[in-house]
Amino acid sequence: MKKALLLILGIVAVCFLIGNADYLANFIDTLKTGALVPLVLSIILMLGRHFVQAASYDAAFDAVGHATGFWHNVILIFSLVFINTFCLFSGATGVAFIIDDAHREGCDAGQSTGGAILSQIGYFAAIFVISAIGFFTMLVAGQVNFLFVTGAVVLAGTLVALSSLFFIGYRKPRVLYRFFLGLERALNRVIGLFKKALPAGWGRKTAHSFENTANILARNPKGTLITVAYASLSAILNMATLVAIGFAFGFEQAAPLVAAFAVAAISVILSPTPQGIGVVEAAIAAILTASGCSLATATAIALVYRGIMFWVPFCIGAVLLSQSGFFASKKTATEEQKHKDIGWIAGTLVAIIGLVNIGLAFIPSSFAPYTMLTSWIDMSTVFVGGPLIIGSMLLLVLAVGLVLRFRTAWAFTVCLLVLIAGAEFLFQGTIHVGVAGVLLAVWLFLKRPAFDRPFSLGSLQHYVDDALAHARKRIDGARERSQARRAATEAASEDLRRKTGWEQQAQEGLTLSKTTPDGAMLVAEDDGASGSPCPAASEGPVLCPGRAEGREG
């Protein structure tokens, strides 16, 4: 399944590049107008920046007691650039990916979370250092703006909040336990809406691991300082990249370039777009034009900076993503696992062909920007209307069969692809579609040993039973949680009922009273009346003078 997901991400990346083809063309044309040496230097600084950031991540996990390796973190850094581009909450997604990656490397929950948070502390601390430099630069030039100040305040608050988790874990571990237990209850309420629940004891285990991590950091402050130092150096190299690009286009005033980078760094945090696309360029151009740079030069600097700092790492990350912890192939993969991967890849490819052609039948305008890709699998030039939709739906059904590795689905798919390719070969303008169909059919034929399962209604029973068992388990879990909540509510109601009226008064009297040595009872003052000894009686109730009979609390 991971291979199929990786294939989908690759297709999405290509579509993303095609959708930004005009931007990339402008970037390349603008790049040709700059000085060669500073531009080469800027690319070297960009690569150095990512390598130093990888060293910061390595130092962060080493500080919590589990180093993950420098080259491993290099792959992680470039992969994060690629992943964050397609995520709405890119920062949170990046942290989750770091935690998952560390967990796959053998870190426990506390080490994974602690290392990820420490790496983010280093990142925010580095941006804070750059912000301080930029603030001083803009203060001298008299160009401090509201956006920069707001971002700096948000950045400082985030830095304090993240750092406080480790401080509290070391100084006040009980507070940390209460925090994570409360967080566990809150998260269970939220994901309970989707019939899910956190593992039992998640809050306590995470708090315990966090406490251990905080103690490790307290005993190893040098590791924390190294993490922040590497992260700060990474940010400085990032800033030096913008300065080099400015010099490449003839703008040799370092102070406005430093101020522009500081505002750009804050803009990334506040930007609603992934990686600050569009916002960073506008911020850089605005600061530079306010410093006397021409609009054309400022736009060129912003465009080339975005191209070098985003598009180059994006392409590197797309290549290295398959080597990251989540997608990395096991070196000892069994033959069965390889066959499963082939089934998923084949099913995904056939499903994409079916879905694209259904989309071309109903919403062709949406696929117009991606004609470079869709033209290779576009059957609408030969088949139209009902035949196109029926053929596309049949491909979707066969895709499911290929994922399940049914030999019948494999045979029907090969035959259908050959028939479609034959029809496409009849027309000169659609020969390339026929070529693509033949190539896919040939690949499926070569991989035929993977599709070795016979198809029958009985063969589907296993999957139906698994689906029903999973659904039954979900329903039973929801029923158990509902019964547990109902029992807790009823217990609380019964306890409240028992602790009302006369029984509550009796309990209060028992708490406030004490018995004298001779058996008399001393009652605490009630409503201004002083308590008096009540002689013990052998039978019948004895009322104290300070308490009227029949009075209810």
XYZ file of C-alpha atoms in Angstrom:
553
model
C 0.000 0.000 0.000
C 2.868 2.370 0.753
C 4.222 1.879 -2.759
C 0.847 2.875 -4.179
C 0.719 5.924 -1.909
C 4.215 6.875 -3.030
C 3.088 6.530 -6.648
C 0.131 8.823 -5.999
C 2.380 11.389 -4.315
C 4.702 11.268 -7.313
C 1.816 11.933 -9.684
C 0.559 14.762 -7.470
C 4.073 16.261 -7.425
C 4.256 16.178 -11.222
C 0.819 17.801 -11.448
C 1.966 20.434 -8.952
C 5.013 21.193 -11.087
C 2.925 21.378 -14.251
C 0.425 23.655 -12.518
C 3.290 26.008 -11.644
C 4.990 25.707 -15.028
C 4.633 29.427 -15.742
C 6.178 30.293 -12.386
C 9.080 27.927 -12.984
C 9.611 29.300 -16.472
C 9.789 32.836 -15.059
C 12.206 31.613 -12.393
C 14.555 30.113 -14.986
C 14.353 33.193 -17.227
C 15.050 35.478 -14.265
C 17.903 33.259 -13.115
C 19.665 33.856 -16.429
C 19.767 37.611 -15.805
C 21.712 37.385 -12.524
C 25.450 37.187 -11.927
C 26.709 33.604 -12.060
C 29.097 33.512 -9.073
C 26.682 34.896 -6.425
C 23.910 32.617 -7.703
C 26.152 29.547 -7.461
C 27.150 30.692 -3.974
C 23.478 31.053 -3.010
C 22.766 27.463 -4.086
C 25.743 26.225 -2.046
C 24.490 28.207 0.961
C 21.003 26.734 0.499
C 22.347 23.175 0.524
C 24.567 23.991 3.495
C 21.577 25.398 5.318
C 19.654 22.118 4.964
C 22.659 20.024 6.000
C 23.171 22.175 9.101
C 19.468 21.877 9.928
C 19.850 18.098 9.679
C 22.729 18.357 12.165
C 20.387 20.318 14.458
C 17.797 17.524 14.321
C 20.483 14.941 14.991
C 21.691 16.925 18.014
C 18.097 17.255 19.279
C 17.505 13.501 19.341
C 20.998 12.879 20.684
C 20.155 15.249 23.548
C 17.126 13.133 24.520
C 19.183 9.956 24.414
C 18.562 8.488 20.961
C 20.555 9.845 18.007
C 18.979 8.939 14.661
C 21.975 9.607 12.395
C 23.077 12.573 10.306
C 22.299 11.227 6.823
C 18.961 9.917 8.047
C 18.073 13.452 9.118
C 19.264 14.895 5.796
C 16.682 12.693 4.071
C 14.119 13.728 6.670
C 14.748 17.467 6.169
C 14.309 17.383 2.390
C 11.309 15.052 2.685
C 9.623 17.510 5.057
C 9.849 20.256 2.428
C 7.963 17.996 0.024
C 5.378 16.770 2.547
C 4.579 20.177 4.070
C 3.770 21.554 0.625
C 0.620 19.433 0.333
C -0.615 19.763 3.919
C -2.981 22.442 5.190
C -1.432 22.419 8.675
C 2.100 21.996 7.377
C 3.877 22.715 10.676
C 1.820 20.214 12.674
C 2.140 17.641 9.898
C 5.907 18.082 9.851
C 6.153 17.532 13.602
C 3.945 14.432 13.348
C 6.150 13.089 10.556
C 9.276 13.690 12.670
C 7.720 11.883 15.647
C 6.629 8.935 13.491
C 10.061 8.741 11.882
C 11.833 8.768 15.259
C 9.450 6.119 16.592
C 10.355 3.896 13.638
C 14.004 4.377 14.564
C 13.389 2.928 18.040
C 12.572 6.023 20.134
C 9.822 5.689 22.714
C 6.888 8.120 22.815
C 8.624 10.576 25.133
C 11.900 10.574 23.218
C 10.119 10.947 19.877
C 7.948 13.808 21.076
C 10.729 15.383 23.108
C 13.224 15.255 20.247
C 10.674 16.677 17.794
C 9.711 19.495 20.167
C 13.348 20.248 20.953
C 14.101 20.469 17.217
C 11.183 22.893 16.858
C 12.464 24.888 19.821
C 15.786 25.161 18.037
C 14.031 26.262 14.849
C 11.933 28.917 16.593
C 14.925 30.073 18.646
C 16.892 30.507 15.418
C 14.075 32.509 13.835
C 13.882 34.560 17.016
C 17.606 35.348 16.724
C 17.126 36.387 13.094
C 14.075 38.425 14.100
C 16.135 40.253 16.705
C 18.776 41.045 14.084
C 16.110 42.163 11.643
C 14.318 44.227 14.272
C 17.523 46.058 15.144
C 18.227 46.647 11.444
C 14.726 47.998 10.779
C 14.777 50.057 13.977
C 17.933 51.809 12.817
C 16.377 52.404 9.404
C 13.035 53.449 10.912
C 11.059 50.779 9.028
C 9.541 48.604 11.781
C 6.070 47.398 10.688
C 3.062 45.888 12.448
C 3.304 42.507 10.674
C 6.845 41.970 11.877
C 6.064 42.896 15.500
C 2.961 40.658 15.534
C 4.900 37.712 14.144
C 7.726 38.233 16.622
C 5.256 38.191 19.539
C 3.619 34.988 18.245
C 7.054 33.448 17.769
C 8.142 34.360 21.298
C 4.916 32.932 22.747
C 5.367 29.672 20.850
C 8.964 29.392 21.982
C 8.006 29.948 25.632
C 5.141 27.424 25.431
C 7.317 24.678 23.970
C 10.187 25.289 26.365
C 7.848 25.317 29.365
C 6.911 21.666 28.741
C 10.460 20.586 29.532
C 10.807 23.049 32.407
C 7.562 21.890 34.021
C 8.489 18.256 33.425
C 11.685 18.810 35.390
C 10.438 21.151 38.130
C 6.755 20.234 38.502
C 6.171 16.752 37.059
C 2.747 16.473 38.722
C 1.544 19.474 36.740
C 2.802 17.797 33.581
C 0.906 14.617 34.446
C -2.303 16.580 35.019
C -1.802 18.382 31.717
C -1.375 15.197 29.678
C -4.200 13.406 31.483
C -6.474 16.333 30.677
C -5.200 16.334 27.109
C -5.915 12.619 26.862
C -9.527 13.157 27.982
C -9.975 16.023 25.537
C -8.510 14.071 22.623
C -10.637 11.038 23.431
C -13.745 13.220 23.306
C -12.741 14.547 19.895
C -11.666 11.298 18.267
C -14.544 9.523 20.016
C -16.766 11.227 17.461
C -15.037 9.008 14.893
C -15.332 5.898 17.087
C -11.641 5.987 17.950
C -9.730 6.179 21.217
C -6.163 6.699 22.351
C -4.280 3.696 23.734
C -4.994 3.000 27.371
C -2.759 5.060 29.657
C -1.503 7.269 26.812
C -1.478 10.433 28.915
C 0.381 8.874 31.827
C 2.918 7.108 29.629
C 3.593 10.256 27.578
C 3.971 12.374 30.707
C 6.336 9.809 32.208
C 8.438 9.736 29.038
C 8.387 13.538 28.911
C 9.557 13.695 32.525
C 12.430 11.337 31.715
C 13.315 13.420 28.645
C 13.271 16.611 30.723
C 15.616 14.998 33.253
C 17.948 13.933 30.434
C 17.993 17.480 29.060
C 18.636 18.879 32.539
C 21.651 16.598 32.874
C 22.717 17.429 29.304
C 22.256 21.182 28.739
C 25.131 21.065 26.271
C 22.984 19.016 23.860
C 20.225 21.621 23.983
C 22.677 24.435 23.335
C 24.199 22.530 20.409
C 20.731 22.038 18.918
C 19.927 25.751 19.157
C 23.391 26.681 17.841
C 23.016 24.475 14.757
C 19.513 25.799 14.137
C 20.732 29.394 14.449
C 23.562 28.722 12.004
C 21.015 27.216 9.618
C 18.924 30.395 9.780
C 22.011 32.565 9.236
C 22.900 30.539 6.133
C 19.327 31.013 4.956
C 19.700 34.753 5.402
C 23.070 34.708 3.629
C 21.365 33.026 0.660
C 19.031 36.000 0.234
C 21.944 38.433 0.574
C 23.907 36.555 -2.124
C 20.888 36.623 -4.448
C 20.511 40.364 -3.850
C 24.145 40.903 -4.825
C 23.622 38.736 -7.926
C 21.032 41.227 -9.181
C 23.022 44.339 -8.358
C 21.356 45.288 -5.061
C 24.321 45.452 -2.681
C 22.738 46.935 0.454
C 23.010 44.191 3.062
C 20.868 45.871 5.751
C 17.597 45.934 3.717
C 18.219 42.356 2.613
C 18.630 41.255 6.246
C 15.445 43.109 7.187
C 13.609 41.539 4.233
C 14.678 38.073 5.330
C 13.527 38.709 8.909
C 10.084 39.775 7.686
C 9.971 36.786 5.313
C 10.807 34.392 8.167
C 7.945 35.803 10.234
C 5.646 35.699 7.193
C 6.178 31.945 6.833
C 4.818 31.426 10.359
C 1.782 33.665 9.799
C 1.121 32.611 6.197
C -2.044 30.587 5.450
C -0.366 29.041 2.390
C 1.999 26.027 2.545
C 5.617 27.130 2.977
C 4.443 30.754 2.707
C 4.078 30.550 -1.081
C 3.184 33.995 -2.420
C 3.360 35.701 0.975
C 7.152 35.487 1.328
C 7.744 36.908 -2.132
C 5.415 39.836 -1.459
C 7.065 40.568 1.909
C 10.590 40.551 0.435
C 9.589 42.757 -2.503
C 7.784 45.221 -0.216
C 10.766 45.691 2.133
C 13.273 46.017 -0.707
C 11.204 48.550 -2.668
C 10.764 50.585 0.507
C 14.575 50.676 0.737
C 15.024 52.168 -2.728
C 15.263 48.995 -4.810
C 13.432 49.071 -8.131
C 10.282 46.979 -8.365
C 11.709 44.838 -11.171
C 14.881 44.043 -9.222
C 12.988 43.393 -5.976
C 10.616 41.051 -7.797
C 13.539 39.217 -9.403
C 15.281 38.790 -6.030
C 12.096 37.493 -4.387
C 11.356 35.148 -7.299
C 14.856 33.638 -7.406
C 15.018 33.319 -3.606
C 11.747 31.377 -3.605
C 12.965 29.212 -6.483
C 16.265 28.339 -4.790
C 14.949 27.940 -1.232
C 11.732 26.099 -2.097
C 11.653 24.539 -5.556
C 15.140 23.034 -5.481
C 14.642 21.360 -2.038
C 11.123 20.368 -3.135
C 12.491 18.401 -6.094
C 15.245 16.857 -3.930
C 12.649 15.899 -1.317
C 10.450 14.276 -3.979
C 13.390 12.053 -4.922
C 14.465 11.247 -1.342
C 10.950 10.676 0.039
C 11.052 6.992 -0.853
C 14.093 6.623 1.444
C 12.386 8.180 4.481
C 11.321 6.035 7.422
C 7.646 5.734 6.473
C 8.217 4.746 2.828
C 11.566 2.947 3.054
C 11.416 -0.602 1.735
C 12.424 -3.454 3.983
C 15.597 -5.125 2.788
C 14.212 -8.488 3.834
C 10.843 -8.145 2.117
C 9.265 -11.520 1.433
C 8.009 -12.649 -1.966
C 4.460 -12.300 -0.674
C 5.077 -8.669 0.303
C 6.543 -7.931 -3.137
C 3.450 -9.406 -4.748
C 1.228 -7.253 -2.535
C 3.165 -4.162 -3.606
C 2.749 -5.107 -7.277
C -0.983 -5.606 -6.748
C -1.376 -2.199 -5.117
C 0.680 -0.438 -7.793
C -1.215 -2.114 -10.636
C -4.588 -1.398 -9.043
C -3.628 2.214 -8.420
C -2.516 2.789 -12.013
C -5.677 1.257 -13.472
C -7.866 3.161 -10.996
C -6.192 6.447 -11.956
C -6.943 5.749 -15.637
C -10.585 5.086 -14.806
C -10.992 8.114 -12.538
C -9.300 10.505 -14.954
C -11.535 9.413 -17.827
C -14.653 9.753 -15.673
C -13.467 13.250 -14.800
C -12.839 14.044 -18.466
C -16.393 12.919 -19.252
C -18.045 15.185 -16.657
C -15.633 18.045 -15.828
C -13.103 18.278 -18.669
C -12.229 21.911 -17.873
C -10.746 20.894 -14.502
C -8.181 18.686 -16.233
C -7.228 21.238 -18.894
C -4.065 22.483 -17.074
C -2.745 18.917 -16.888
C -3.212 17.949 -20.540
C 0.472 17.066 -20.733
C -0.245 14.115 -18.415
C -3.871 13.236 -19.162
C -3.271 13.072 -22.919
C -1.466 9.740 -22.392
C -4.516 8.071 -20.847
C -7.342 10.102 -22.416
C -9.807 7.678 -24.022
C -12.397 10.387 -24.698
C -10.969 11.064 -28.151
C -12.180 7.619 -29.297
C -14.888 6.677 -26.796
C -17.561 9.203 -25.874
C -20.656 9.235 -23.715
C -21.886 5.920 -22.406
C -19.055 3.701 -23.699
C -16.452 5.966 -22.059
C -18.219 5.949 -18.686
C -18.905 2.190 -18.794
C -15.296 1.425 -19.738
C -13.976 3.710 -16.983
C -16.262 2.112 -14.371
C -15.124 -1.324 -15.506
C -11.501 -0.239 -15.028
C -12.322 0.834 -11.450
C -13.860 -2.572 -10.697
C -10.869 -4.336 -12.200
C -8.532 -2.113 -10.161
C -10.058 -3.512 -6.967
C -9.512 -7.020 -8.302
C -5.868 -6.232 -9.072
C -5.325 -4.982 -5.507
C -6.798 -8.287 -4.290
C -4.502 -10.044 -6.819
C -7.240 -12.038 -8.558
C -6.010 -13.821 -11.688
C -9.388 -13.213 -13.384
C -9.131 -9.442 -12.827
C -5.591 -9.519 -14.205
C -6.706 -11.362 -17.372
C -9.670 -9.033 -17.983
C -7.494 -5.956 -17.415
C -4.840 -7.082 -19.898
C -7.504 -7.887 -22.506
C -9.313 -4.583 -21.982
C -6.099 -2.566 -22.219
C -5.144 -4.332 -25.442
C -8.605 -3.685 -26.943
C -8.495 -0.011 -25.963
C -4.957 0.341 -27.312
C -6.027 -1.296 -30.586
C -8.861 1.197 -30.972
C -6.510 4.096 -30.190
C -4.042 2.898 -32.858
C -6.728 3.336 -35.526
C -6.450 7.120 -35.257
C -3.244 9.036 -35.873
C -3.798 11.587 -33.119
C -4.264 8.988 -30.378
C -1.364 6.651 -31.058
C 0.432 7.751 -27.891
C -2.588 6.611 -25.831
C -2.340 3.201 -27.461
C 1.384 3.058 -26.700
C 0.729 3.796 -23.013
C -1.958 1.097 -22.887
C 0.315 -1.497 -24.501
C 3.174 -0.681 -22.129
C 0.906 -1.119 -19.103
C -0.457 -4.388 -20.499
C 3.088 -5.682 -21.114
C 4.120 -4.747 -17.552
C 1.097 -6.568 -16.147
C 1.949 -9.627 -18.258
C 5.512 -9.656 -16.914
C 4.197 -9.400 -13.350
C 1.597 -12.143 -13.775
C 3.060 -14.376 -10.986
C 1.856 -11.785 -8.447
C -1.789 -12.334 -9.473
C -2.172 -15.924 -8.369
C -5.452 -15.891 -6.470
C -8.449 -17.606 -8.080
C -11.655 -15.615 -8.143
C -14.850 -17.036 -6.689
C -17.611 -15.896 -4.420
C -15.978 -17.944 -1.701
C -12.719 -16.071 -2.150
C -14.533 -12.836 -1.349
C -15.950 -14.295 1.852
C -12.650 -13.778 3.660
C -12.664 -10.042 2.905
C -16.364 -9.735 3.727
C -15.812 -11.513 7.040
C -12.869 -9.248 7.864
C -14.920 -6.154 7.055
C -17.865 -7.390 9.139
C -15.550 -8.347 12.022
C -13.945 -4.910 11.920
C -17.360 -3.226 11.857
C -18.611 -5.455 14.681
C -15.517 -4.616 16.736
C -16.099 -0.910 16.183
C -19.757 -1.236 17.198
C -18.917 -3.298 20.297
C -16.264 -0.787 21.292
C -18.714 2.077 20.919
C -21.313 0.157 22.944
C -18.797 -0.574 25.721
C -17.739 3.076 25.871
C -21.383 4.143 25.973
C -22.143 1.666 28.757
C -19.089 2.806 30.704
C -20.176 6.436 30.420
C -23.739 5.528 31.424
C -22.511 3.522 34.419
C -20.264 6.390 35.513
C -23.173 8.829 35.201
C -25.540 6.566 37.157
C -22.915 6.018 39.864
C -22.398 9.741 40.193
C -26.178 10.329 40.366
C -26.612 7.614 43.009
C -23.748 9.044 45.043
C -25.283 12.509 44.816
C -28.694 11.160 45.857
C -27.242 9.390 48.842
C -25.387 12.480 49.986
C -28.497 14.704 50.227
C -31.168 15.404 52.838
C -30.873 13.773 56.277
C -28.030 11.529 55.195
C -25.948 14.575 54.261
C -26.739 16.121 57.668
C -25.727 12.903 59.386
C -22.472 12.820 57.493
C -21.772 16.487 58.331
C -22.616 15.830 61.999
C -20.292 12.843 62.080
C -17.508 14.954 60.609
C -17.963 17.937 62.931
C -18.661 16.092 66.169
C -16.511 14.149 68.565
C -17.305 12.045 71.571
C -16.255 12.840 75.155
C -14.661 10.187 77.370
C -17.882 9.584 79.298
C -19.916 8.991 76.172
C -21.426 12.479 75.810
C -21.406 14.050 72.369
C -20.105 17.588 71.738
C -21.724 19.281 68.740
C -20.140 22.153 66.863
C -21.892 25.466 66.904
C -24.656 25.733 64.339
C -26.232 29.022 63.236
C -24.971 30.931 66.202
C -26.230 28.486 68.867
C -23.516 27.110 71.082
C -23.251 23.375 71.224
C -24.056 21.650 74.519
C -23.385 18.160 75.694
C -26.112 15.703 74.888
C -26.327 12.928 77.450
C -26.206 9.493 76.113
C -29.439 7.548 76.332
C -29.928 3.860 76.286
C -32.804 3.958 73.849
C -34.588 6.325 71.507
C -33.148 9.310 69.710
C -31.663 12.144 71.760
C -31.860 15.615 70.211
C -29.402 18.364 70.958
C -30.833 21.699 72.105
C -29.065 23.523 69.319
C -30.838 21.504 66.588
C -34.588 21.577 66.106
C -36.365 18.370 65.315
C -37.294 17.969 61.730
C -34.967 20.710 60.480
C -33.518 20.025 57.071
C -30.170 21.279 55.824
